[in-house]
mmCIF file of C-alpha atoms in Angstrom:
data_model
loop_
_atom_site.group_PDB
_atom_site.id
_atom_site.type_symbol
_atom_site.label_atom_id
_atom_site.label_comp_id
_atom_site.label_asym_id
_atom_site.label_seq_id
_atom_site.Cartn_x
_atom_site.Cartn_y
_atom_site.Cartn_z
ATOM 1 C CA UNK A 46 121.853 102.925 125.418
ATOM 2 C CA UNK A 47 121.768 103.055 121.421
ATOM 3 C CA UNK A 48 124.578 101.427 119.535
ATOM 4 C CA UNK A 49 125.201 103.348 116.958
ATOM 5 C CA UNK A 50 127.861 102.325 113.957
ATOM 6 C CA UNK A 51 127.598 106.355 112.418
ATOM 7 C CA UNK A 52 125.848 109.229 111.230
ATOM 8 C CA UNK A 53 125.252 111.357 108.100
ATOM 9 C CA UNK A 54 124.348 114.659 108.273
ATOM 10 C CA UNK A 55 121.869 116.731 105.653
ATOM 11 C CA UNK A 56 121.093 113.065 103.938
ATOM 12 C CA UNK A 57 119.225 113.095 100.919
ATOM 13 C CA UNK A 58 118.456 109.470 100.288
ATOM 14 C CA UNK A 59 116.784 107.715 103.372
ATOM 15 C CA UNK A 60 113.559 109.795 102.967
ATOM 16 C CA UNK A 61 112.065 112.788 102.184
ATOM 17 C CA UNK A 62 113.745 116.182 102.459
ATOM 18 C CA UNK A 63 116.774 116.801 104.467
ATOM 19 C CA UNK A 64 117.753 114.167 107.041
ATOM 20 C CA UNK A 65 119.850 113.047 109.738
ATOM 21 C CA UNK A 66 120.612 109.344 109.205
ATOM 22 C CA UNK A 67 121.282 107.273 112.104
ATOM 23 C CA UNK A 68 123.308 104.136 110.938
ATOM 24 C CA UNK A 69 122.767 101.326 114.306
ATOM 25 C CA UNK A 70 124.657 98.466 114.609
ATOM 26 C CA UNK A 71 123.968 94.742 114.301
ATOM 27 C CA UNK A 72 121.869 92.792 111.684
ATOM 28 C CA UNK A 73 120.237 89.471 111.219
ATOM 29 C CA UNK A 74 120.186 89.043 107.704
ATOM 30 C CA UNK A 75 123.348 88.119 105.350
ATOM 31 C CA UNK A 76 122.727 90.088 102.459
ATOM 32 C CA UNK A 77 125.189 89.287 99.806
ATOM 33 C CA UNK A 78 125.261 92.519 98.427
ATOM 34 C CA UNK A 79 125.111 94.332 101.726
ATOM 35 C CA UNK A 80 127.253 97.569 101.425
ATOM 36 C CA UNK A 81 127.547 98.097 105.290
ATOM 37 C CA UNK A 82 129.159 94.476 106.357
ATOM 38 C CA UNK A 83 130.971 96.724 109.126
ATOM 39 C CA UNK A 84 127.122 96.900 111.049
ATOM 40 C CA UNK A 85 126.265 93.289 111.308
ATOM 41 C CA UNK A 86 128.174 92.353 113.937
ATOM 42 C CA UNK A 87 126.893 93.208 117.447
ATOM 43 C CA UNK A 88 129.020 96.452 119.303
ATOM 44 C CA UNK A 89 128.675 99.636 117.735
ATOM 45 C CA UNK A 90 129.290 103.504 120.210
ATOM 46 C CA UNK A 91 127.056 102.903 123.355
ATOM 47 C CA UNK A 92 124.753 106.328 122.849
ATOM 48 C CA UNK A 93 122.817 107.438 124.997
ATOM 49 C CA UNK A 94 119.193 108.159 123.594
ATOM 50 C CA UNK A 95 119.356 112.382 124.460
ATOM 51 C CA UNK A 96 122.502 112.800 122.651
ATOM 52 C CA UNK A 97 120.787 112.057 119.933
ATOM 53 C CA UNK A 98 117.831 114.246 120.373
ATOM 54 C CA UNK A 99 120.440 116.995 120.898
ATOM 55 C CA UNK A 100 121.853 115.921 117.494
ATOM 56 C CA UNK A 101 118.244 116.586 115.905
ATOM 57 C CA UNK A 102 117.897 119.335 117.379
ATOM 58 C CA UNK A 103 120.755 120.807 116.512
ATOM 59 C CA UNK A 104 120.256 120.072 112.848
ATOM 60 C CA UNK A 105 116.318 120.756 113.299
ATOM 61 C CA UNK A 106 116.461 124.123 111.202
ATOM 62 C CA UNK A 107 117.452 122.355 108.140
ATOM 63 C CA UNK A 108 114.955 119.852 108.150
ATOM 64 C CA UNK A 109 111.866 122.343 106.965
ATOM 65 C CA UNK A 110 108.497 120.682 106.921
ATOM 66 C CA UNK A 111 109.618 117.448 105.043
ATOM 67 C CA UNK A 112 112.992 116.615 106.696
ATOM 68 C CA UNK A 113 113.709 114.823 109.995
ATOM 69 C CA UNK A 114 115.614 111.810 111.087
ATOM 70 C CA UNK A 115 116.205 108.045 109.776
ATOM 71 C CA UNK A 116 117.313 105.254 111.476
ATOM 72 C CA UNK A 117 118.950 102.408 109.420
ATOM 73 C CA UNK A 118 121.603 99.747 109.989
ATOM 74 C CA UNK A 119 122.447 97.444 110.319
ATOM 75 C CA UNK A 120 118.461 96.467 110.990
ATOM 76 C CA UNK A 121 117.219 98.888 113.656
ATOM 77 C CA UNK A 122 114.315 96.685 114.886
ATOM 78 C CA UNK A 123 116.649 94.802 116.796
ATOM 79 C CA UNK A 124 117.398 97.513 119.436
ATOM 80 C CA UNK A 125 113.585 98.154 119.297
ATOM 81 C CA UNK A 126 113.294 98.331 123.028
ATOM 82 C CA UNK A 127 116.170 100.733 123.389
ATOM 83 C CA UNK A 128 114.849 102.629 120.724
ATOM 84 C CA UNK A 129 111.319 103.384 122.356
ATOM 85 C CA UNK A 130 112.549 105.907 124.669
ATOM 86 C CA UNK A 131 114.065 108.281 122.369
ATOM 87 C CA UNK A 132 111.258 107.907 119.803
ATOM 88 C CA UNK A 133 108.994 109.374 122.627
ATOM 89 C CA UNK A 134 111.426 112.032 122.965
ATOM 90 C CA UNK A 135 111.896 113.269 119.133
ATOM 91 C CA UNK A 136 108.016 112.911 118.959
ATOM 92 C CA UNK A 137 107.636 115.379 122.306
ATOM 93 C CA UNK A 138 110.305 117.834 119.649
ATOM 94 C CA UNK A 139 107.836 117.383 116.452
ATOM 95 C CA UNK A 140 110.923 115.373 114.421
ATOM 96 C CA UNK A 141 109.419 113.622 111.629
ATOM 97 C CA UNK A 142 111.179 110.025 112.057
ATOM 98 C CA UNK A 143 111.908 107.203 109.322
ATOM 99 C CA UNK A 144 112.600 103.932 110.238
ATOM 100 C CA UNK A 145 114.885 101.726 107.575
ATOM 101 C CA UNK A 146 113.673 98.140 108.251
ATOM 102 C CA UNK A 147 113.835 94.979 106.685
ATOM 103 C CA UNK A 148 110.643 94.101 108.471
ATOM 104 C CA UNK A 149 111.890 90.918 109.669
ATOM 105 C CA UNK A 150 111.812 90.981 113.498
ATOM 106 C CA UNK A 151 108.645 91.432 115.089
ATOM 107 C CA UNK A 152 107.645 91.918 118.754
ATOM 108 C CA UNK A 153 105.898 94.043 121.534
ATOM 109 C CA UNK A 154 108.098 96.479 121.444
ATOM 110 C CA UNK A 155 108.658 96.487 117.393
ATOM 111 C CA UNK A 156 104.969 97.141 117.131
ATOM 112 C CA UNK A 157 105.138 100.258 119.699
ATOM 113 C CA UNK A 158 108.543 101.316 118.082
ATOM 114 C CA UNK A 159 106.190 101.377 114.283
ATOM 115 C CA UNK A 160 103.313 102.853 115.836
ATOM 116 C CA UNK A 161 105.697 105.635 116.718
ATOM 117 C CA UNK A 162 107.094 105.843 113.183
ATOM 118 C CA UNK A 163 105.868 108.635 110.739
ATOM 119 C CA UNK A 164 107.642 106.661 107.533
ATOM 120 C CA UNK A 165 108.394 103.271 107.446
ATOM 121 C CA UNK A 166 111.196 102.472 104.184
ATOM 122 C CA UNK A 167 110.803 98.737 104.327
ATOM 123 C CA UNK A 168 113.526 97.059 102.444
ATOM 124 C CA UNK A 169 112.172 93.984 100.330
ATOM 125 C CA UNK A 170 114.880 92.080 99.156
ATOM 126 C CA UNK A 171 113.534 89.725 96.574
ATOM 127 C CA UNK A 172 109.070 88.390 96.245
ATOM 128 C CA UNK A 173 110.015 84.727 95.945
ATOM 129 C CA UNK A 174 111.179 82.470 99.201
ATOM 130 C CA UNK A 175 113.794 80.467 97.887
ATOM 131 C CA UNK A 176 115.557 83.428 96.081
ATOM 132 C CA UNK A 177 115.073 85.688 99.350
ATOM 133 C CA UNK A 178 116.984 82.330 101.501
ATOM 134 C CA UNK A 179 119.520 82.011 98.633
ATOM 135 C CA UNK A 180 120.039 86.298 98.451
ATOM 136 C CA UNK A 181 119.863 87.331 102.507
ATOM 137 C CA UNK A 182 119.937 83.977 104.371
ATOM 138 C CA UNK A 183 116.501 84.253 106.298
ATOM 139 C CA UNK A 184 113.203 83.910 104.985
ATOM 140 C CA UNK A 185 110.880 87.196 103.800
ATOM 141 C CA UNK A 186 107.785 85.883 105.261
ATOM 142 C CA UNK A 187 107.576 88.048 108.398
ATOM 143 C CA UNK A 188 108.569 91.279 105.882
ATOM 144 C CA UNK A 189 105.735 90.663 103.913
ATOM 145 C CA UNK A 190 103.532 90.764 107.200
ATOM 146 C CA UNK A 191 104.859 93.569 108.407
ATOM 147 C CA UNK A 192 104.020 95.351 105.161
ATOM 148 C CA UNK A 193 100.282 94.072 105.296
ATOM 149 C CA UNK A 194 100.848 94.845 108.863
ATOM 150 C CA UNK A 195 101.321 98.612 108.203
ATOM 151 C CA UNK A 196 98.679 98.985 105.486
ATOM 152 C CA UNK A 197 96.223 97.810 108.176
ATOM 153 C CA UNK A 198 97.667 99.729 110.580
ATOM 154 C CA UNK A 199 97.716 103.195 107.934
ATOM 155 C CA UNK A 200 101.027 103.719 108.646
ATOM 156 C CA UNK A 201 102.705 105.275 105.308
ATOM 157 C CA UNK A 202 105.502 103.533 104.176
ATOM 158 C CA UNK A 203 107.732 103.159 100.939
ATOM 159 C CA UNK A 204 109.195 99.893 99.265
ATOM 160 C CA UNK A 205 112.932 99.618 99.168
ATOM 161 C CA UNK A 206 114.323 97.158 96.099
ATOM 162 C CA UNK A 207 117.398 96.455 95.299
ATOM 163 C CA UNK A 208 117.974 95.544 91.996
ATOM 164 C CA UNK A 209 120.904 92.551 91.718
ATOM 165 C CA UNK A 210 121.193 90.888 88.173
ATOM 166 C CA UNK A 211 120.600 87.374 88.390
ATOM 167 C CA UNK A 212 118.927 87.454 92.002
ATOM 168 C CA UNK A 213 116.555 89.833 92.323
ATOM 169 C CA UNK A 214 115.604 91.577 88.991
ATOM 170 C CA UNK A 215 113.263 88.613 87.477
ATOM 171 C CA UNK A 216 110.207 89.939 85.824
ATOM 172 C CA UNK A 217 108.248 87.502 87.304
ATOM 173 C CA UNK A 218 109.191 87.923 90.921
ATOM 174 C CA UNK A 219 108.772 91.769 90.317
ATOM 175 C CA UNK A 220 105.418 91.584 89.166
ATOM 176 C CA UNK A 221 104.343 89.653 91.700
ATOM 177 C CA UNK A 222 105.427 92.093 94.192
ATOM 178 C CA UNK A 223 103.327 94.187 92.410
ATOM 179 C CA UNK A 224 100.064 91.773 92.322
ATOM 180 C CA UNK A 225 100.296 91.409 96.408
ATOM 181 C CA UNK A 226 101.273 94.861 97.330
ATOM 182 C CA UNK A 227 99.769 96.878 94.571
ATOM 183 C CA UNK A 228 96.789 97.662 95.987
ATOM 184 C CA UNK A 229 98.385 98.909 99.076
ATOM 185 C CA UNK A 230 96.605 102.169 100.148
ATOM 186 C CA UNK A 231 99.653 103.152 102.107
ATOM 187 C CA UNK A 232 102.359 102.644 99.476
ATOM 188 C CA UNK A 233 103.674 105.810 99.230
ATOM 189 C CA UNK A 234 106.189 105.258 96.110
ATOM 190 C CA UNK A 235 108.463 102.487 95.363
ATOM 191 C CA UNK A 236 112.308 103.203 95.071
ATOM 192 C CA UNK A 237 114.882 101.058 93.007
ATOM 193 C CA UNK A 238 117.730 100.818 94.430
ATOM 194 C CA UNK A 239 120.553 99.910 91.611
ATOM 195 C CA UNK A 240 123.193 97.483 92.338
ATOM 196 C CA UNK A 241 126.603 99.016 93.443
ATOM 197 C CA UNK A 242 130.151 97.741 94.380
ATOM 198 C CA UNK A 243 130.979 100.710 96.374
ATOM 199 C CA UNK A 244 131.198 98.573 99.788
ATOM 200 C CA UNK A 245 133.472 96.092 98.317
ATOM 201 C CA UNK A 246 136.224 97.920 99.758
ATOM 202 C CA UNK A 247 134.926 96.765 103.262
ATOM 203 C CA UNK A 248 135.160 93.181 102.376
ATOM 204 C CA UNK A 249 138.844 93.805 101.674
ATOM 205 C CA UNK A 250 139.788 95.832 104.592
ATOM 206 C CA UNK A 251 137.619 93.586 106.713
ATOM 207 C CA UNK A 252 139.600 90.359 105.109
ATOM 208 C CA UNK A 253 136.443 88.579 104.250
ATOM 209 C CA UNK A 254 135.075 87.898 100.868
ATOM 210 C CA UNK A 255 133.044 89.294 98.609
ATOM 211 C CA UNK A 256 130.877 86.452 97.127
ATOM 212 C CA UNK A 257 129.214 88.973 94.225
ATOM 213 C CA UNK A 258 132.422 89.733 92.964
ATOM 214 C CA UNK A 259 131.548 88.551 89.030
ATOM 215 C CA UNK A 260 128.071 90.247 89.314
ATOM 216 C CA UNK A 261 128.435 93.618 87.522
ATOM 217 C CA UNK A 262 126.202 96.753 88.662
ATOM 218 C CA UNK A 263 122.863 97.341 86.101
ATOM 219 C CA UNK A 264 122.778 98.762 82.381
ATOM 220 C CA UNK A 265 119.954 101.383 81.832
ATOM 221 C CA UNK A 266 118.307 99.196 79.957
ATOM 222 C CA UNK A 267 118.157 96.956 83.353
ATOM 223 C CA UNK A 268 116.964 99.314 85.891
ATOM 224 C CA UNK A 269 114.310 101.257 83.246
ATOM 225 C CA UNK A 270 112.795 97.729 82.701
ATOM 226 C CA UNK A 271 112.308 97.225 86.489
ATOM 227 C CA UNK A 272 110.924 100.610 86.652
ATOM 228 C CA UNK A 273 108.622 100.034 84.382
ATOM 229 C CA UNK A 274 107.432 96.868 85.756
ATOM 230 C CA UNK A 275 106.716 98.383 89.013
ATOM 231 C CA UNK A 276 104.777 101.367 87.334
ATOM 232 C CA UNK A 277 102.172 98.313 85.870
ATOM 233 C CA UNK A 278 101.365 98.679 89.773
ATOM 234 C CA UNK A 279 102.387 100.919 91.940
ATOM 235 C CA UNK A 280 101.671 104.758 90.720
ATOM 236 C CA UNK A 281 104.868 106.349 91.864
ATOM 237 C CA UNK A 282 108.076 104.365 91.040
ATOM 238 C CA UNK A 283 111.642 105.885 91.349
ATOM 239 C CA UNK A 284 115.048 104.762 90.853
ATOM 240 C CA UNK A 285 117.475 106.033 94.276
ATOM 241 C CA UNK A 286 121.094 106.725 93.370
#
C-alpha cells in the first residue's frame, strides 16, 4: 500500500505537460520553508498501487505526448519499495512518470525505483553543507550523489532551487552549483523556485511555528539575478511560479 497525503489533477508545475501529481506522505528533511508541513509526518490514505493506475488512466487522454504522472511529498523515496510495483504497472500503460526527490535516501530499491523513472526533478536545497544542515536539518551529500548518480546512469533529470533570501540565494553557493553540475549531460533545465508564504497557513492551523516568519518572499531584482547566475552554466534556466 501507497500512503498518499493528496492529488492534483491537470498539474502544470511538477514537469512537463499536463500531469497528475501524486503528493505521498512522510519526509526526512525539516525544511524551514517547507510549504507541505502536513506530509512529514508518517500516515497519509493507505492506497493501493492499481487505484492509482486507474487514476492515470483515467486522466491518460489529457496527458498528450509530454504529460504523465509525478510523485512528490513529502519525499517519495522513502516508500521506494512500495512504490516499485506500481511503477512496473504505469510503465506496462506507457505513463511517462516524474519522480520529485530530494535525493537523499538511497538504497536497492531507490536505485530500481530511478531506473524506472523517465524524469527525475531533484530538489537541491542549498550547494554549501553547513547552510544545507542550518536550512533542511540533514546533510546534501547523498543529493549531490544521486545527481552524479543519474548523469552516469543517463537518466534525464531537472534541478529544483528554491530561492530563500538569506539562506539559499548567495552568489557564491549558486555558482558553485553551477561549477559541479554544469557540465552535466543530463541536466535538462534548471527551475527557480521563488520563495512563498502560501503554506504558512498550515503552521497556524497545525499550531506549530513558523520559524521564517521575518523572511519576506524575493524582489525581481532577486530572482532575475539568480537566473542569471545559473544561465553562466546551465543552458536552460527558468523561474517556476
Amino acid at each position: 500500500m501507497i500512503q498518499v497525503h493528496s492529488y492534483e489533477s491537470m498539474g502544470t508545475f511538477d514537469g512537463p505537460g499536463l500531469r497528475l501529481v501524486v503528493f505521498l506522505q512522510g519526509c526526512n528533511f525539516r525544511c524551514l520553508y517547507c510549504a507541505n508541513p502536513d506530509t512529514i509526518a508518517s500516515g497519509g490514505t493507505a492506497t493501493d498501487a492499481e487505484e492509482i493506475v486507474r487514476m492515470a488512466l483515467s486522466q491518460k487522454a489529457f496527458f498528450g505526448r509530454r504529460g504523465g504522472i509525478t510523485f512528490s511529498g513529502g519525499e517519495p523515496t522513502l516508500q521506494a519499495s512500495g512504490l516499485l510495483p506500481l511503477f512496473r504497472r504505469l510503465k506496462e500503460e506507457d505513463i511517462h512518470i516524474c519522480l520529485d526527490t530530494n535525493g537523499s535516501v538511497w538504497n536497492c530499491d531507490v536505485e530500481e525505483l530511478l531506473l524506472l523513472t523517465d524524469l527525475v526533478l531533484l530538489d537541491i536545497k542549498e550547494y554549501d553543507p553547513v547552510k544545507h544542515q542550518k536550512l533542511t536539518g540533514r546533510s546534501n551529500l547523498h543529493t549531490l550523489k544521486t545527481a552524479e548518480w543519474l548523469e552516469l546512469h543517463d537518466k534525464p533529470m531537472w534541478l529544483r532551487y528554491v530561492l530563500v533570501p538569506g539562506y539559499s540565494d548567495f552568489e557564491e553557493d549558486i555558482r558553485s552549483v553551477g561549477r559541479d553540475l554544469g557540465d552535466y549531460r543530463m541536466i535538462q533545465r534548471v527551475e527557480i523556485l521563488p520563495y512563498h508564504t502560501l503554506g504558512v497557513h498550515k503552521y497556524e492551523a497545525m499550531g506549530i511555528p513558523y520559524l521564517l516568519k521575518d523572511i519576506k518572499e524575493n524582489t525581481p531584482v532577486q530572482i532575475e539575478r539568480a537566473q542569471e547566475l545559473f544561465s553562466c552554466y546551465f543552458p536552460l534556466v527558468y523561474v517556476n511560479g
